[in-house]
Short mmCIF file of C-alpha atoms and ligand atoms in Angstrom, two decimals:
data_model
loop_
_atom_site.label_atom_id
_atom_site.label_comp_id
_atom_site.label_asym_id
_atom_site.label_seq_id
_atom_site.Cartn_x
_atom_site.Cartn_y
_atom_site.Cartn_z
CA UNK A 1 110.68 85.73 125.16
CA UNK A 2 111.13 88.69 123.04
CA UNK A 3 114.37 91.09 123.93
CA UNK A 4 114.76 93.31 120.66
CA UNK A 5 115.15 96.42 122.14
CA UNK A 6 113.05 99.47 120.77
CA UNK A 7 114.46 102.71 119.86
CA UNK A 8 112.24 106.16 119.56
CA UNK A 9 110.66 108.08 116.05
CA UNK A 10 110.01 111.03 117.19
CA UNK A 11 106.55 112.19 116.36
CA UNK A 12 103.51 113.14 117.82
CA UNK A 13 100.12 111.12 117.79
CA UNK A 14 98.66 114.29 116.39
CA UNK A 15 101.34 114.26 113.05
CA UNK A 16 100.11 110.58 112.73
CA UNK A 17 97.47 107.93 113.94
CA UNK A 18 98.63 104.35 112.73
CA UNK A 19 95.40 103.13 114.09
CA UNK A 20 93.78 105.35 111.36
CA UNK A 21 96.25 105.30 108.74
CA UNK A 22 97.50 101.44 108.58
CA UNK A 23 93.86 100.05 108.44
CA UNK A 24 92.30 102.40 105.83
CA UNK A 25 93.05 101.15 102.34
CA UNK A 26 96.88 102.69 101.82
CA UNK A 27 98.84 99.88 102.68
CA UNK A 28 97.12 96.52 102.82
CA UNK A 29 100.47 94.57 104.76
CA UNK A 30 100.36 95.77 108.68
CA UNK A 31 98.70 93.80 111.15
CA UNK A 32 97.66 94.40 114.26
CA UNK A 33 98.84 92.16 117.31
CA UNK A 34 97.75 94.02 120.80
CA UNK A 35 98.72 97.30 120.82
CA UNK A 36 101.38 96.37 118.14
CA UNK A 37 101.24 97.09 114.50
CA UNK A 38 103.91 94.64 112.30
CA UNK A 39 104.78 94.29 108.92
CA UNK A 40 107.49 94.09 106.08
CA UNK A 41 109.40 97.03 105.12
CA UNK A 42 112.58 96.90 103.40
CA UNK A 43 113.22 93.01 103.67
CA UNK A 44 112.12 93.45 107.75
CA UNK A 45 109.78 92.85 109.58
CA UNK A 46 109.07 96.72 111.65
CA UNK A 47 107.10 96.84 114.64
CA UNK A 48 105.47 99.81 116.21
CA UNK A 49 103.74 100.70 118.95
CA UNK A 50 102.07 104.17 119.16
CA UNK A 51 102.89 106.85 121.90
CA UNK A 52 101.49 110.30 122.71
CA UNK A 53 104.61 111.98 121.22
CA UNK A 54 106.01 109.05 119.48
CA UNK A 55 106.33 105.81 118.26
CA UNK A 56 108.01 103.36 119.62
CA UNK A 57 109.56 101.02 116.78
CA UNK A 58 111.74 97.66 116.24
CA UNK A 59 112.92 95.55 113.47
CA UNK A 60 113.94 91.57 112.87
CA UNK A 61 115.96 91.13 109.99
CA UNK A 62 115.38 88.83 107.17
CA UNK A 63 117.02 85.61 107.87
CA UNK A 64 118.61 85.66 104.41
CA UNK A 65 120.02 89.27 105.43
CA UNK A 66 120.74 88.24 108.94
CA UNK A 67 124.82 87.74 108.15
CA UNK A 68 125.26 90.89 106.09
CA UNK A 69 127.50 93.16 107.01
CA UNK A 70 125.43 96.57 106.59
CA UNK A 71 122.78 97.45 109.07
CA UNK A 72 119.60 98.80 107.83
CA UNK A 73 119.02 102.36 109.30
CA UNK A 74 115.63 101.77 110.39
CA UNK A 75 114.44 105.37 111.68
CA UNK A 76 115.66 106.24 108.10
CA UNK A 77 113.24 103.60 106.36
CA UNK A 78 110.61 104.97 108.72
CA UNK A 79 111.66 108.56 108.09
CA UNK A 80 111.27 107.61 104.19
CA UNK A 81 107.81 105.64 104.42
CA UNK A 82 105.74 107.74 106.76
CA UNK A 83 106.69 111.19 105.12
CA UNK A 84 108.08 112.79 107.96
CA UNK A 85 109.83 116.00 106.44
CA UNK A 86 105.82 117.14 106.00
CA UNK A 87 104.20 118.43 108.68
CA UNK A 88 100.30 117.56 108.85
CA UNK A 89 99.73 120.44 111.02
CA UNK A 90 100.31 122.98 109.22
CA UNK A 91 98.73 121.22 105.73
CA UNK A 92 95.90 120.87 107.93
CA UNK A 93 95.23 124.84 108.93
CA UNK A 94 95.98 125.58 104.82
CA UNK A 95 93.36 123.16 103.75
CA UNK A 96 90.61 124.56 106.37
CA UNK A 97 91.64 128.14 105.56
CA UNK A 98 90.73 126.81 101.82
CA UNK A 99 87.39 124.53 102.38
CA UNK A 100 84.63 125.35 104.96
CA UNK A 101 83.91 121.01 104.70
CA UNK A 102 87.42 120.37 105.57
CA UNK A 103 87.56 122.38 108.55
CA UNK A 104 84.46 120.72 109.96
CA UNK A 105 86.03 116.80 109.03
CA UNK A 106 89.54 117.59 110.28
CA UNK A 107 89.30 117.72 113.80
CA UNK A 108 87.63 114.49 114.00
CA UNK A 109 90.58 112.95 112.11
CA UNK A 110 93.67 113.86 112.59
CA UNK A 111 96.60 112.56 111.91
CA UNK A 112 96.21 111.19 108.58
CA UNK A 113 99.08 111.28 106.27
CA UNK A 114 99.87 109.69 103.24
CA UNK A 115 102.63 107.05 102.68
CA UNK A 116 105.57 107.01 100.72
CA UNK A 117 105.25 103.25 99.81
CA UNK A 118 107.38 100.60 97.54
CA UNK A 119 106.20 101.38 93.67
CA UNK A 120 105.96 98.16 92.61
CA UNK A 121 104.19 96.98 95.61
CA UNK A 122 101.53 99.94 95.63
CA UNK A 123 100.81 99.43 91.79
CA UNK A 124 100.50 95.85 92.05
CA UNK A 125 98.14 96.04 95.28
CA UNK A 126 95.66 98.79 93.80
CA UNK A 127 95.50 97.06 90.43
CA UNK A 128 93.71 94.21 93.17
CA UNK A 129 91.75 96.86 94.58
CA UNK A 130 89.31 97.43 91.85
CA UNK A 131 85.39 96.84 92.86
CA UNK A 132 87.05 95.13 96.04
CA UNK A 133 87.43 95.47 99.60
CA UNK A 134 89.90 96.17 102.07
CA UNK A 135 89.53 92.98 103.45
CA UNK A 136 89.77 90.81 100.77
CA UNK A 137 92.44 93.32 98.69
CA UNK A 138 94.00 92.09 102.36
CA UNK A 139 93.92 88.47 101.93
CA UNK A 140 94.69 88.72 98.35
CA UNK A 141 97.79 90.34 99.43
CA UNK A 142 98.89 88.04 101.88
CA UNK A 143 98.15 85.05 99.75
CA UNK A 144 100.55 86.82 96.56
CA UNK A 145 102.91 87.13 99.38
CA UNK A 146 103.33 83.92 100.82
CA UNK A 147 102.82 82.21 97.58
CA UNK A 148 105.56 84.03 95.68
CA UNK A 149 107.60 85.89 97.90
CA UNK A 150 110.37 85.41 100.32
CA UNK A 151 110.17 84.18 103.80
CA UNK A 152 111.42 86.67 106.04
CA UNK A 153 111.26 85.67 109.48
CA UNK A 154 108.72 85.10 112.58
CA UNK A 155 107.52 87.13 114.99
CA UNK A 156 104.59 86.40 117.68
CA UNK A 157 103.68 83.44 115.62
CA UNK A 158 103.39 84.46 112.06
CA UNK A 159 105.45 84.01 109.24
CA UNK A 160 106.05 87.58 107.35
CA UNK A 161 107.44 87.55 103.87
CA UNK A 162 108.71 89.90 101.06
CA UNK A 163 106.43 91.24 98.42
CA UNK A 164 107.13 89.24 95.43
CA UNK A 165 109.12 91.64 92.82
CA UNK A 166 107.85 92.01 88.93
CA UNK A 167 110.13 88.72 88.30
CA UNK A 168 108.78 86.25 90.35
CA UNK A 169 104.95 87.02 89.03
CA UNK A 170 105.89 86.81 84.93
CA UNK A 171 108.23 83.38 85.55
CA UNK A 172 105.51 81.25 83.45
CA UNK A 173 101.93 81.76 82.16
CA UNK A 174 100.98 79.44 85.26
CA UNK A 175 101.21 82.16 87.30
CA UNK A 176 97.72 83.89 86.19
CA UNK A 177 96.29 80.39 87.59
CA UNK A 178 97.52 80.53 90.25
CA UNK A 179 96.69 83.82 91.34
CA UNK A 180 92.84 82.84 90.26
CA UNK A 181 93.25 80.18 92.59
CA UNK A 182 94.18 82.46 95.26
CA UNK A 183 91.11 84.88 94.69
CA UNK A 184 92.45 87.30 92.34
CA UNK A 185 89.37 86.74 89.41
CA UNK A 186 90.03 89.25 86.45
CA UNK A 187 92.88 90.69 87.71
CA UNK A 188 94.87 87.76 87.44
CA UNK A 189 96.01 88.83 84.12
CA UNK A 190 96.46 92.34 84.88
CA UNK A 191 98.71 91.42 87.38
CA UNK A 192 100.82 88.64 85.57
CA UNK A 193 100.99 90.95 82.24
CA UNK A 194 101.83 94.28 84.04
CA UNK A 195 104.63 91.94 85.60
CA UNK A 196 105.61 91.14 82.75
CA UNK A 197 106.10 95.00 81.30
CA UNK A 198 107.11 96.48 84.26
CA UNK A 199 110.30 93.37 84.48
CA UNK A 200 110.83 93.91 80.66
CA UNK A 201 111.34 98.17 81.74
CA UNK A 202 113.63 96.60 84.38
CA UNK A 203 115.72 94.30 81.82
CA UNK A 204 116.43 97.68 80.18
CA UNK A 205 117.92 98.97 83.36
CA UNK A 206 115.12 101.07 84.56
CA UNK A 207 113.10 100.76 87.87
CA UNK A 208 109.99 102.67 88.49
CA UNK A 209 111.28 104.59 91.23
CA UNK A 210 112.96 106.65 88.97
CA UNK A 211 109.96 108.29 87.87
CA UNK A 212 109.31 109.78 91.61
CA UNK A 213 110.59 113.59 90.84
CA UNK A 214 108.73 113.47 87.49
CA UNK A 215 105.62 115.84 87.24
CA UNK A 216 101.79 114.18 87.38
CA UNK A 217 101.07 113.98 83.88
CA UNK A 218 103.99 112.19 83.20
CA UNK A 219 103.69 109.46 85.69
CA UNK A 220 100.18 109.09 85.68
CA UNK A 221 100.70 108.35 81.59
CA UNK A 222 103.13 105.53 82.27
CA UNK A 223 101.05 103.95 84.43
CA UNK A 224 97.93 104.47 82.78
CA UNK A 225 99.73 102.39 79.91
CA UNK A 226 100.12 99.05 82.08
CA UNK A 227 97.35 96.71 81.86
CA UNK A 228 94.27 96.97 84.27
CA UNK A 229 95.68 100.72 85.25
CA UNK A 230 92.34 102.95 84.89
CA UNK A 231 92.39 106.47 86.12
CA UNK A 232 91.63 105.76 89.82
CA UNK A 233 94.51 103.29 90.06
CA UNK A 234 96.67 105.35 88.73
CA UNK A 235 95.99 108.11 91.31
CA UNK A 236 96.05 106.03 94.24
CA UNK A 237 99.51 105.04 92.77
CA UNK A 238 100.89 108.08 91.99
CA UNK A 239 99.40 109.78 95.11
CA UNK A 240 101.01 106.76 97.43
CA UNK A 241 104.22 105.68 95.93
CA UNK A 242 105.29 108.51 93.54
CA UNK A 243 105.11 112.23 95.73
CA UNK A 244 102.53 113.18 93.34
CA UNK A 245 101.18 114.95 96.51
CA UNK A 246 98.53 116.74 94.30
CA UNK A 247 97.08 113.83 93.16
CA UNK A 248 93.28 112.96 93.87
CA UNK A 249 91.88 109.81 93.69
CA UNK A 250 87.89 109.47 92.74
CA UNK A 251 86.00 106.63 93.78
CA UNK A 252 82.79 105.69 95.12
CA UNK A 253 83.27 106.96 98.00
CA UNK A 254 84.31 110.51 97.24
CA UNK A 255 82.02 110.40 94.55
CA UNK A 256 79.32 110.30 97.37
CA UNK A 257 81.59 113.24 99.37
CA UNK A 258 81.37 115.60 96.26
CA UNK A 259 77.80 115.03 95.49
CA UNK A 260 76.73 115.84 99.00
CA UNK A 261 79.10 118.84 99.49
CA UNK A 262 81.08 120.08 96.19
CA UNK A 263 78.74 118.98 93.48
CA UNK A 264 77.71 123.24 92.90
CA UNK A 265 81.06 124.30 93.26
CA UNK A 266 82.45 121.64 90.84
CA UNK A 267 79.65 122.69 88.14
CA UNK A 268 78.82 118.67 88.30
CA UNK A 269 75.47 117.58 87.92
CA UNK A 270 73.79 114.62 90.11
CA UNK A 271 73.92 111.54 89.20
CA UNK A 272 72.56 107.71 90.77
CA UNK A 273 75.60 106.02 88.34
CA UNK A 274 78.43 104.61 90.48
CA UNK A 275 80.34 105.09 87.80
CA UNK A 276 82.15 107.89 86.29
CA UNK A 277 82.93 108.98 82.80
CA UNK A 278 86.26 110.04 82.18
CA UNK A 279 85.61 113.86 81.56
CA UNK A 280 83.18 113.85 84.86
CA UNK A 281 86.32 111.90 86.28
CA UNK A 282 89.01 114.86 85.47
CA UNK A 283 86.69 117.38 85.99
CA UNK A 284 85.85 116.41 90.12
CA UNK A 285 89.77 115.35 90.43
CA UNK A 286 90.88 119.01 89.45
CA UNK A 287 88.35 120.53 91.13
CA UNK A 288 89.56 119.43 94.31
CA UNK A 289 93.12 120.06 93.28
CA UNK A 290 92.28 123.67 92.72
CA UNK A 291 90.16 123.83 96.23
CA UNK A 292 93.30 122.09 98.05
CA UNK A 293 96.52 122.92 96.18
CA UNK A 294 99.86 121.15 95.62
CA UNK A 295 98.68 118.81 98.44
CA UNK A 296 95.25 118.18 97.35
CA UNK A 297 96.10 114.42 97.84
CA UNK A 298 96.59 114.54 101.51
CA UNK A 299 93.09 116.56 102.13
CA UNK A 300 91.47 114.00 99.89
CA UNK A 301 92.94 111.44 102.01
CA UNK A 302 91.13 112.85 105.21
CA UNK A 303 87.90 112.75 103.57
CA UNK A 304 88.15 109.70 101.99
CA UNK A 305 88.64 108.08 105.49
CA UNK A 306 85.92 109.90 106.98
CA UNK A 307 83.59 108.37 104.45
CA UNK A 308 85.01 104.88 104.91
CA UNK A 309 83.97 104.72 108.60
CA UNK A 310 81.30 105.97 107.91
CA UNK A 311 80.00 103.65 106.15
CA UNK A 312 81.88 100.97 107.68
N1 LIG B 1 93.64 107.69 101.04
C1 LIG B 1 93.04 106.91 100.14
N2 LIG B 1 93.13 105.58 100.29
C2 LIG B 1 92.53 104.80 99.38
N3 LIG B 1 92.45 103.48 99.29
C3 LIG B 1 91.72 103.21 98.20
O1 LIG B 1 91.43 101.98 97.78
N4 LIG B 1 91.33 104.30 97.60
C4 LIG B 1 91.82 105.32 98.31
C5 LIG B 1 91.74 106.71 98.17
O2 LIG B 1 91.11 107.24 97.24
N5 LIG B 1 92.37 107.46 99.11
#
């Protein structure tokens, strides 16, 4: 028997749909039990449950946290991840007033908004997201989880644990074995050596949110630097866990969007390649960040979703 109570964030299905957002390739850690959506924020386990005008939301502390003295302030964490100081609304009108496309997608999809997420965690999941799937960037992430994180508690049957932190994935060169073993293939060794930098950066008393605040360029460089960071990581990254709001991501999938309906505008010619050369790349990318503005990200979001289920 369950009796954790649950306490009230207040906004409105049409500021956010978690049964559109949590699935769709931002976060690859919620799961959905009923009409529940769980995972691990913060060292808890959260729980939601959607309402018309709000969500409904609960938390079980980590058992190693359960004595502490300080509370988390879970509608705060919440607050923080889900972005709620920006309202969708109104991005939405702007970014129909801007793009004839948009205006037709939007209605059919709203409440999509993008997720302030952990750094480490978002780098480290979208570095496993290259020529994958959601579904198996999903079990990959579970399996780095339970392998090298730290328990947290149970709820409805499942074990939930911590995403393992820059440290625990460099401890020894067996790690890049291991995470073969678990399904990670090439990126094993992206993973283990971007660790490995990203723990030395910490050593020296930095952590990578400190770089949130710090203009596009600059934090799309950085990352660009760690190993198996290409362009399209890097936006996803920058876009998900940094506020680099204007950020916009090009993969297949958009790739498809622009040829269909902003390949004229965009000056870019046709092409059958899946792939993308750099300069074709940056041009699309700023493009759309001219069409859409200092949120660009947010409207790329939208479409990218409407592509995904789509095809799905
Ligand atoms: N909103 C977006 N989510 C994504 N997931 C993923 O793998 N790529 C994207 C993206 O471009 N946008």
């Amino acid at each position: 028997m369950n009796r954790i109570t649950w306490s009230q964030l207040k906004i409105p299905i049409k500021e956010i749909s978690l049964d559109i957002i949590l699935p769709s390739g931002q976060s690859f850690r919620w799961r959905k039990h009923g009409d529940e959506w769980v995972s691990v924020l913060n060292e808890l386990i959260v729980i939601l449950r959607q309402e018309e005008d709000h969500i409904l939301y609960r938390s079980i502390p980590s058992q190693a946290r359960a004595t502490l003295t300080t509370p988390i302030d879970v509608e705060h964490v919440l607050q923080d991840y889900f972005n709620t100081s920006i309202k969708l609304s109104k991005l939405y009108r702007e970014f129909g007033a801007r793009d004839r496309y948009f205006k037709t997608i939007a209605p059919l999809f709203s409440g999509i908004r993008i997720l302030r997420q952990d750094p480490w965690e978002t780098l480290c999941s979208f570095i496993c997201s290259t020529n994958n799937s959601i579904k198996r960037i999903t079990q990959m992430i579970d399996n780095i989880c339970l392998t090298f994180g730290t328990y947290v508690a149970t709820y409805d049957g499942v074990a939930y644990y911590t995403f393992p932190r820059p440290e625990d994935l460099c401890a020894s060169s067996s790690v890049v074995q291991k995470l073969r073993e678990l399904g990670f293939g090439y990126r094993a060794p992206y993973v283990y050596k971007t660790a490995l930098q990203v723990h030395e950066w910490e050593l020296l008393g930095h952590e990578l949110s400190e770089l949130r605040g710090s203009s596009y360029e600059k934090v799309r460089e950085f990352l660009m630097e760690l190993p198996g960071v290409g362009p399209k990581v890097a936006d996803c990254v920058c876009l998900m866990a940094f506020d680099c709001h204007s950020s916009v991501p090009i993969d297949t999938h958009m790739w498809n969007i622009v040829q269909r309906r902003y390949a004229k505008d965009a000056k870019i010619r046709p092409s059958k390649s899946k792939t993308l050369s750099k300069s074709t790349y940056d041009d699309i990318s700023s493009h759309l960040r001219g069409l859409w503005g200092d949120y660009a990200g947010w409207a790329q979001s939208v479409l990218f979703i409407s592509e995904l289920r789509k095809n799905a």
